[in-house]
mmCIF file of C-alpha atoms in Angstrom:
data_model
loop_
_atom_site.group_PDB
_atom_site.id
_atom_site.type_symbol
_atom_site.label_atom_id
_atom_site.label_comp_id
_atom_site.label_asym_id
_atom_site.label_seq_id
_atom_site.Cartn_x
_atom_site.Cartn_y
_atom_site.Cartn_z
ATOM 1 C CA MET W 27 -5.521 38.102 8.141
ATOM 2 C CA THR W 28 -6.565 38.756 11.894
ATOM 3 C CA LEU W 29 -8.702 36.624 13.929
ATOM 4 C CA ARG W 30 -12.146 37.541 14.874
ATOM 5 C CA PRO W 31 -12.498 38.324 18.670
ATOM 6 C CA SER W 32 -14.594 35.268 19.205
ATOM 7 C CA SER W 33 -12.234 33.127 17.459
ATOM 8 C CA ALA W 34 -9.026 34.351 19.422
ATOM 9 C CA ARG W 35 -11.277 33.553 22.395
ATOM 10 C CA SER W 36 -11.873 30.201 21.134
ATOM 11 C CA MET W 37 -8.414 29.394 20.505
ATOM 12 C CA TYR W 38 -7.237 30.867 23.976
ATOM 13 C CA ALA W 39 -9.551 28.662 25.702
ATOM 14 C CA GLN W 40 -8.720 25.626 23.941
ATOM 15 C CA TRP W 41 -4.905 26.143 23.982
ATOM 16 C CA PRO W 42 -4.548 22.826 25.741
ATOM 17 C CA LEU W 43 -5.670 21.060 22.668
ATOM 18 C CA TYR W 44 -3.498 23.092 20.592
ATOM 19 C CA ALA W 45 -0.456 22.490 22.562
ATOM 20 C CA MET W 46 -1.050 18.716 22.049
ATOM 21 C CA ILE W 47 -0.810 19.252 18.282
ATOM 22 C CA VAL W 48 2.701 20.845 18.697
ATOM 23 C CA PRO W 49 4.786 17.674 18.876
ATOM 24 C CA GLY W 50 3.494 15.962 16.254
ATOM 25 C CA ALA W 51 3.573 18.975 14.022
ATOM 26 C CA ILE W 52 7.281 19.273 14.909
ATOM 27 C CA LEU W 53 7.967 15.782 14.002
ATOM 28 C CA LEU W 54 5.908 16.401 10.692
ATOM 29 C CA ILE W 55 7.858 19.359 9.730
ATOM 30 C CA ILE W 56 11.286 17.578 10.859
ATOM 31 C CA TYR W 57 10.642 14.410 8.707
ATOM 32 C CA HIS W 58 8.393 15.512 6.103
ATOM 33 C CA TYR W 59 8.818 18.907 5.098
ATOM 34 C CA LEU W 60 12.468 19.820 5.696
ATOM 35 C CA PRO W 61 13.454 16.562 3.431
ATOM 36 C CA MET W 62 11.406 18.059 0.714
ATOM 37 C CA LEU W 63 14.011 20.766 0.171
ATOM 38 C CA GLY W 64 16.341 17.817 -1.127
ATOM 39 C CA PHE W 65 13.992 17.602 -3.976
ATOM 40 C CA VAL W 66 16.780 20.409 -5.395
ATOM 41 C CA MET W 67 19.054 17.720 -6.111
ATOM 42 C CA ALA W 68 16.956 16.345 -8.943
ATOM 43 C CA PHE W 69 17.920 19.589 -10.760
ATOM 44 C CA GLN W 70 21.536 19.237 -9.834
ATOM 45 C CA ASN W 71 24.444 17.321 -10.609
ATOM 46 C CA PHE W 72 24.821 16.899 -6.806
ATOM 47 C CA LYS W 73 27.987 16.383 -4.944
ATOM 48 C CA PRO W 74 28.067 16.076 -1.476
ATOM 49 C CA THR W 75 31.147 17.645 -0.823
ATOM 50 C CA LEU W 76 29.584 20.970 -2.564
ATOM 51 C CA GLY W 77 26.257 20.647 -1.231
ATOM 52 C CA PHE W 78 23.063 22.128 -2.384
ATOM 53 C CA PHE W 79 24.295 25.494 -3.018
ATOM 54 C CA ASP W 80 27.290 24.797 -5.261
ATOM 55 C CA SER W 81 26.439 21.762 -6.655
ATOM 56 C CA LYS W 82 26.083 22.395 -10.322
ATOM 57 C CA TRP W 83 22.609 23.080 -12.011
ATOM 58 C CA VAL W 84 21.849 20.870 -14.803
ATOM 59 C CA GLY W 85 17.938 21.705 -15.470
ATOM 60 C CA LEU W 86 16.125 18.863 -16.755
ATOM 61 C CA ASP W 87 19.177 16.571 -17.773
ATOM 62 C CA ASN W 88 18.702 14.155 -15.163
ATOM 63 C CA PHE W 89 14.811 13.658 -16.162
ATOM 64 C CA VAL W 90 15.814 12.817 -19.898
ATOM 65 C CA TYR W 91 18.623 10.615 -18.560
ATOM 66 C CA ILE W 92 16.063 8.696 -16.621
ATOM 67 C CA MET W 93 13.692 8.303 -19.636
ATOM 68 C CA ASN W 94 16.248 6.733 -21.850
ATOM 69 C CA LEU W 95 17.418 4.045 -19.388
ATOM 70 C CA PRO W 96 16.908 0.903 -21.051
ATOM 71 C CA ASN W 97 14.782 -0.775 -18.458
ATOM 72 C CA ILE W 98 12.958 2.270 -17.059
ATOM 73 C CA TYR W 99 9.691 1.607 -18.906
ATOM 74 C CA GLN W 100 9.894 -1.885 -17.717
ATOM 75 C CA VAL W 101 10.301 -0.924 -14.153
ATOM 76 C CA ILE W 102 7.442 1.498 -14.423
ATOM 77 C CA TRP W 103 5.217 -1.273 -15.705
ATOM 78 C CA ASN W 104 6.286 -4.008 -13.245
ATOM 79 C CA THR W 105 5.252 -0.994 -10.530
ATOM 80 C CA PHE W 106 2.036 -0.481 -12.230
ATOM 81 C CA TYR W 107 1.295 -4.352 -12.363
ATOM 82 C CA ILE W 108 2.436 -5.398 -9.145
ATOM 83 C CA SER W 109 0.323 -2.591 -7.414
ATOM 84 C CA ILE W 110 -2.743 -2.808 -9.459
ATOM 85 C CA MET W 111 -2.927 -6.768 -8.662
ATOM 86 C CA LYS W 112 -2.103 -6.080 -4.738
ATOM 87 C CA VAL W 113 -5.332 -3.420 -4.960
ATOM 88 C CA VAL W 114 -7.558 -5.830 -6.714
ATOM 89 C CA ALA W 115 -6.723 -8.900 -4.575
ATOM 90 C CA GLY W 116 -6.596 -6.478 -1.394
ATOM 91 C CA GLN W 117 -10.408 -5.469 -2.254
ATOM 92 C CA VAL W 118 -11.681 -8.924 -3.133
ATOM 93 C CA PHE W 119 -10.172 -11.473 -0.638
ATOM 94 C CA PRO W 120 -11.140 -9.115 2.468
ATOM 95 C CA ILE W 121 -14.608 -8.833 1.242
ATOM 96 C CA LEU W 122 -15.282 -12.584 1.034
ATOM 97 C CA VAL W 123 -13.526 -13.239 4.426
ATOM 98 C CA ALA W 124 -15.751 -10.649 5.935
ATOM 99 C CA LEU W 125 -18.733 -12.198 4.424
ATOM 100 C CA LEU W 126 -17.685 -15.880 5.859
ATOM 101 C CA LEU W 127 -16.581 -14.281 9.282
ATOM 102 C CA ASN W 128 -20.453 -12.407 9.318
ATOM 103 C CA GLU W 129 -21.962 -16.044 9.005
ATOM 104 C CA ILE W 130 -20.161 -17.611 12.153
ATOM 105 C CA ARG W 131 -22.514 -17.435 14.699
ATOM 106 C CA ILE W 132 -20.181 -18.922 17.445
ATOM 107 C CA ASN W 133 -18.118 -16.342 18.916
ATOM 108 C CA ILE W 134 -15.139 -17.927 20.241
ATOM 109 C CA VAL W 135 -14.430 -19.506 16.791
ATOM 110 C CA LYS W 136 -15.104 -16.093 14.808
ATOM 111 C CA ARG W 137 -12.945 -14.322 17.501
ATOM 112 C CA SER W 138 -10.135 -16.971 17.220
ATOM 113 C CA ILE W 139 -10.155 -16.795 13.328
ATOM 114 C CA GLN W 140 -10.077 -12.719 13.463
ATOM 115 C CA THR W 141 -7.185 -13.134 15.736
ATOM 116 C CA LEU W 142 -4.964 -15.587 13.572
ATOM 117 C CA ILE W 143 -5.380 -13.870 10.231
ATOM 118 C CA TYR W 144 -4.586 -10.326 11.822
ATOM 119 C CA LEU W 145 -1.325 -11.446 13.043
ATOM 120 C CA PRO W 146 0.703 -11.335 10.073
ATOM 121 C CA HIS W 147 0.094 -7.441 9.764
ATOM 122 C CA PHE W 148 2.030 -6.730 12.957
ATOM 123 C CA LEU W 149 5.049 -8.643 11.696
ATOM 124 C CA SER W 150 7.735 -6.499 9.207
ATOM 125 C CA TRP W 151 8.902 -7.802 6.303
ATOM 126 C CA ILE W 152 12.369 -8.736 7.566
ATOM 127 C CA ILE W 153 10.562 -11.250 9.630
ATOM 128 C CA LEU W 154 8.003 -12.489 7.119
ATOM 129 C CA GLY W 155 10.832 -12.217 4.250
ATOM 130 C CA GLY W 156 12.934 -14.880 6.388
ATOM 131 C CA ILE W 157 9.662 -16.968 6.762
ATOM 132 C CA LEU W 158 8.836 -16.784 3.138
ATOM 133 C CA ILE W 159 12.690 -17.857 2.004
ATOM 134 C CA GLU W 160 12.555 -20.980 4.389
ATOM 135 C CA ILE W 161 8.753 -21.793 3.352
ATOM 136 C CA LEU W 162 9.619 -21.499 -0.360
ATOM 137 C CA SER W 163 12.932 -22.869 -0.536
ATOM 138 C CA PRO W 164 13.674 -25.345 -3.620
ATOM 139 C CA SER W 165 15.718 -27.591 -1.328
ATOM 140 C CA ARG W 166 14.138 -27.668 2.113
ATOM 141 C CA GLY W 167 10.994 -25.712 1.863
ATOM 142 C CA ILE W 168 7.680 -27.287 2.856
ATOM 143 C CA VAL W 169 5.726 -25.871 -0.138
ATOM 144 C CA ASN W 170 8.438 -27.753 -2.396
ATOM 145 C CA GLN W 171 8.060 -30.796 -0.461
ATOM 146 C CA ILE W 172 4.698 -31.135 -0.912
ATOM 147 C CA ILE W 173 5.322 -30.582 -4.728
ATOM 148 C CA GLN W 174 7.999 -33.039 -4.854
ATOM 149 C CA ALA W 175 5.533 -35.703 -2.970
ATOM 150 C CA PHE W 176 3.088 -35.247 -5.826
ATOM 151 C CA GLY W 177 5.898 -36.417 -8.421
ATOM 152 C CA TYR W 178 6.876 -32.656 -9.649
ATOM 153 C CA ASN W 179 10.104 -30.964 -9.732
ATOM 154 C CA PRO W 180 10.767 -28.087 -7.095
ATOM 155 C CA VAL W 181 9.855 -24.655 -8.061
ATOM 156 C CA PHE W 182 12.325 -21.782 -7.198
ATOM 157 C CA PHE W 183 9.425 -19.447 -6.581
ATOM 158 C CA LEU W 184 11.891 -16.214 -5.558
ATOM 159 C CA GLY W 185 14.271 -17.095 -8.415
ATOM 160 C CA ASN W 186 11.737 -17.380 -11.319
ATOM 161 C CA ALA W 187 10.790 -14.356 -13.010
ATOM 162 C CA ASP W 188 7.594 -15.337 -14.298
ATOM 163 C CA ILE W 189 6.372 -16.442 -11.237
ATOM 164 C CA PHE W 190 7.910 -13.671 -8.622
ATOM 165 C CA PRO W 191 5.386 -11.114 -9.150
ATOM 166 C CA TYR W 192 2.510 -13.296 -8.056
ATOM 167 C CA VAL W 193 4.417 -14.579 -5.147
ATOM 168 C CA LEU W 194 4.829 -10.720 -3.929
ATOM 169 C CA VAL W 195 0.765 -10.486 -4.439
ATOM 170 C CA VAL W 196 0.209 -13.606 -2.464
ATOM 171 C CA SER W 197 2.659 -12.949 0.242
ATOM 172 C CA ASP W 198 1.000 -9.650 0.525
ATOM 173 C CA LEU W 199 -2.253 -10.720 0.711
ATOM 174 C CA TRP W 200 -1.422 -13.166 3.361
ATOM 175 C CA LYS W 201 -0.115 -10.257 5.780
ATOM 176 C CA GLU W 202 -2.559 -7.572 4.811
ATOM 177 C CA PHE W 203 -5.883 -9.194 4.398
ATOM 178 C CA GLY W 204 -6.935 -9.903 8.174
ATOM 179 C CA PHE W 205 -6.409 -6.368 8.917
ATOM 180 C CA SER W 206 -8.017 -5.131 5.985
ATOM 181 C CA THR W 207 -11.479 -7.590 6.722
ATOM 182 C CA ILE W 208 -11.726 -5.070 9.840
ATOM 183 C CA VAL W 209 -12.850 -2.469 7.865
ATOM 184 C CA TYR W 210 -15.510 -4.419 5.926
ATOM 185 C CA LEU W 211 -16.574 -6.276 9.335
ATOM 186 C CA ALA W 212 -17.176 -2.663 10.533
ATOM 187 C CA ALA W 213 -19.389 -1.993 7.518
ATOM 188 C CA LEU W 214 -21.284 -4.944 8.325
ATOM 189 C CA THR W 215 -22.462 -3.515 11.617
ATOM 190 C CA SER W 216 -23.945 -0.634 10.052
ATOM 191 C CA ILE W 217 -26.424 -2.753 8.297
ATOM 192 C CA ASN W 218 -29.985 -2.520 9.721
ATOM 193 C CA PRO W 219 -30.590 -5.953 11.222
ATOM 194 C CA HIS W 220 -34.456 -5.628 10.139
ATOM 195 C CA LEU W 221 -33.665 -5.938 6.999
ATOM 196 C CA TYR W 222 -32.512 -9.441 7.549
ATOM 197 C CA GLU W 223 -35.808 -10.127 9.378
ATOM 198 C CA ALA W 224 -37.900 -9.045 6.851
ATOM 199 C CA ALA W 225 -35.960 -11.080 4.266
ATOM 200 C CA VAL W 226 -36.428 -14.229 6.424
ATOM 201 C CA VAL W 227 -40.283 -13.538 6.781
ATOM 202 C CA ASP W 228 -40.195 -12.979 2.524
ATOM 203 C CA GLY W 229 -38.240 -16.467 2.488
ATOM 204 C CA ALA W 230 -34.974 -15.383 1.369
ATOM 205 C CA SER W 231 -32.019 -17.495 1.263
ATOM 206 C CA ARG W 232 -28.685 -16.935 3.091
ATOM 207 C CA MET W 233 -27.474 -16.291 -0.522
ATOM 208 C CA ARG W 234 -29.992 -13.740 -1.311
ATOM 209 C CA GLN W 235 -29.600 -12.101 1.649
ATOM 210 C CA ILE W 236 -25.983 -11.588 1.150
ATOM 211 C CA TRP W 237 -26.842 -10.513 -2.525
ATOM 212 C CA HIS W 238 -29.682 -7.905 -2.052
ATOM 213 C CA ILE W 239 -28.770 -6.781 1.661
ATOM 214 C CA THR W 240 -25.247 -7.366 2.849
ATOM 215 C CA LEU W 241 -23.093 -6.397 -0.565
ATOM 216 C CA PRO W 242 -25.526 -2.976 -1.070
ATOM 217 C CA GLY W 243 -25.032 -2.551 2.563
ATOM 218 C CA MET W 244 -21.136 -2.508 1.966
ATOM 219 C CA THR W 245 -21.238 -0.731 -1.417
ATOM 220 C CA PRO W 246 -20.246 2.742 0.080
ATOM 221 C CA VAL W 247 -17.068 1.547 2.146
ATOM 222 C CA ILE W 248 -16.290 -0.792 -0.848
ATOM 223 C CA VAL W 249 -16.301 2.465 -2.913
ATOM 224 C CA LEU W 250 -14.312 4.543 -0.892
ATOM 225 C CA VAL W 251 -11.728 2.003 -0.336
ATOM 226 C CA ALA W 252 -11.280 1.060 -3.609
ATOM 227 C CA THR W 253 -10.929 4.859 -4.705
ATOM 228 C CA LEU W 254 -8.683 5.701 -2.043
ATOM 229 C CA SER W 255 -6.378 2.822 -2.847
ATOM 230 C CA LEU W 256 -5.596 4.508 -6.321
ATOM 231 C CA GLY W 257 -3.144 6.805 -4.448
ATOM 232 C CA ASN W 258 -0.944 3.619 -3.813
ATOM 233 C CA ILE W 259 -0.673 2.575 -7.174
ATOM 234 C CA LEU W 260 3.077 3.484 -7.577
ATOM 235 C CA SER W 261 3.750 2.355 -4.016
ATOM 236 C CA ALA W 262 4.183 -1.503 -4.861
ATOM 237 C CA GLY W 263 5.567 -2.372 -1.464
ATOM 238 C CA PHE W 264 9.467 -1.367 -1.076
ATOM 239 C CA ASP W 265 9.976 -3.387 2.110
ATOM 240 C CA GLN W 266 8.600 -6.599 0.631
ATOM 241 C CA VAL W 267 10.421 -6.348 -2.748
ATOM 242 C CA PHE W 268 13.568 -5.306 -1.191
ATOM 243 C CA ASN W 269 13.616 -8.495 1.387
ATOM 244 C CA LEU W 270 12.694 -10.988 -1.273
ATOM 245 C CA TYR W 271 14.066 -10.200 -4.788
ATOM 246 C CA ASN W 272 17.247 -10.644 -6.339
ATOM 247 C CA SER W 273 19.134 -9.823 -9.408
ATOM 248 C CA SER W 274 17.599 -13.067 -11.252
ATOM 249 C CA VAL W 275 14.125 -11.452 -11.062
ATOM 250 C CA TYR W 276 15.140 -7.908 -11.717
ATOM 251 C CA GLU W 277 12.833 -8.108 -14.994
ATOM 252 C CA THR W 278 9.619 -8.468 -13.450
ATOM 253 C CA GLY W 279 10.167 -7.662 -9.856
ATOM 254 C CA ASP W 280 12.098 -4.525 -9.899
ATOM 255 C CA ILE W 281 10.110 -1.433 -9.156
ATOM 256 C CA ILE W 282 10.435 2.055 -8.854
ATOM 257 C CA ASP W 283 11.511 2.292 -5.144
ATOM 258 C CA THR W 284 14.011 -0.422 -5.391
ATOM 259 C CA LEU W 285 15.600 1.227 -8.530
ATOM 260 C CA VAL W 286 15.864 4.469 -6.381
ATOM 261 C CA TYR W 287 17.587 2.349 -3.750
ATOM 262 C CA ARG W 288 20.296 0.891 -5.742
ATOM 263 C CA MET W 289 20.761 4.238 -7.901
ATOM 264 C CA GLY W 290 20.958 6.560 -4.665
ATOM 265 C CA ILE W 291 22.421 4.166 -2.332
ATOM 266 C CA GLU W 292 24.609 1.484 -4.081
ATOM 267 C CA GLN W 293 25.430 3.405 -6.921
ATOM 268 C CA VAL W 294 25.935 6.861 -5.146
ATOM 269 C CA LYS W 295 23.830 8.812 -7.860
ATOM 270 C CA TYR W 296 22.121 11.053 -5.615
ATOM 271 C CA SER W 297 20.623 13.406 -8.355
ATOM 272 C CA LEU W 298 19.103 10.654 -10.697
ATOM 273 C CA ALA W 299 17.824 8.709 -7.735
ATOM 274 C CA THR W 300 16.110 12.217 -6.372
ATOM 275 C CA ALA W 301 14.673 12.704 -9.750
ATOM 276 C CA ILE W 302 13.065 9.156 -10.079
ATOM 277 C CA GLY W 303 11.875 9.818 -6.611
ATOM 278 C CA LEU W 304 10.596 13.301 -7.616
ATOM 279 C CA PHE W 305 8.843 11.457 -10.743
ATOM 280 C CA LYS W 306 6.738 9.094 -8.368
ATOM 281 C CA SER W 307 5.884 11.753 -6.114
ATOM 282 C CA VAL W 308 4.313 13.957 -8.540
ATOM 283 C CA ILE W 309 2.537 11.227 -10.196
ATOM 284 C CA GLY W 310 1.307 9.831 -6.707
ATOM 285 C CA PHE W 311 0.192 13.299 -5.864
ATOM 286 C CA LEU W 312 -1.890 13.576 -8.997
ATOM 287 C CA LEU W 313 -3.515 9.708 -8.253
ATOM 288 C CA ILE W 314 -4.327 10.774 -4.765
ATOM 289 C CA ALA W 315 -6.236 14.049 -5.932
ATOM 290 C CA ILE W 316 -8.091 12.113 -8.403
ATOM 291 C CA SER W 317 -8.803 9.171 -5.689
ATOM 292 C CA TYR W 318 -10.221 11.723 -3.337
ATOM 293 C CA SER W 319 -12.109 13.415 -6.073
ATOM 294 C CA LEU W 320 -13.716 9.957 -6.718
ATOM 295 C CA ALA W 321 -14.313 9.218 -3.064
ATOM 296 C CA TYR W 322 -16.267 12.037 -2.925
ATOM 297 C CA ARG W 323 -18.245 11.807 -6.097
ATOM 298 C CA PHE W 324 -19.207 8.130 -5.800
ATOM 299 C CA ALA W 325 -18.627 7.676 -1.562
ATOM 300 C CA ASN W 326 -19.345 10.925 -0.395
ATOM 301 C CA TYR W 327 -16.359 11.351 1.424
ATOM 302 C CA ARG W 328 -14.282 14.091 2.036
ATOM 303 C CA ILE W 329 -11.286 15.166 4.150
ATOM 304 C CA PHE W 330 -12.329 18.555 5.153
#
């Protein structure tokens, strides 16, 4: 395919812009595309000493082995369950907070609250994990001290398999809801203020204004964020789970990413870990394709 003269001239005239893309493109190729060659390990009995070319080819045997693991379906269920709870909570709570912040008329108070709720987003799970371990400690944590003050026994939040998934959801919400609120606050600024003035003239209360003006005005953004979040259903948050979980909560807290880590790094089963990762990537790709299709259909959002 040859470029038309006008296209070639346009590219030549804008070569500085194309040059700015080169460093990012190189990093993308090195860290995202070249590692994809490692997917071949999923179809091999990979031995590091033999490399990709000399390791024995086993076809789909690794996938068959994975599907026969006694805990694989529980791990997949845990991943879906935790991810779906995070998506729902990560949608509803930021919307409520954005609506509440929008009702604050004193700017210094509004901005101070925004800053405080944004801060956890910029902290890594290494830091927040340590904070949560101290806060939720059954012996010295402030949460259990409050529980004991009311006459109840302390709760081992990070060691109880029934409670652990909800600890993950609440702590993830604490970290991310402030940053997610930005999107909905931005959506609120696009609503025509004359609609509120007309509603006041008609005698509408604040709740009526929120229900009939604010929420409908936010609906396209809400639908867009909800549909795009479908692509992350199989990403339940490796950093968070890895820093908080332990063997006593594997039953409900083990997810696909942590299983891949244990099999690939701890047990040195590279081929099996790659097969699980490839399975997750294929399902994730399908979910992303579906989510973008839904985003275009319901929110008129397109990448290109």
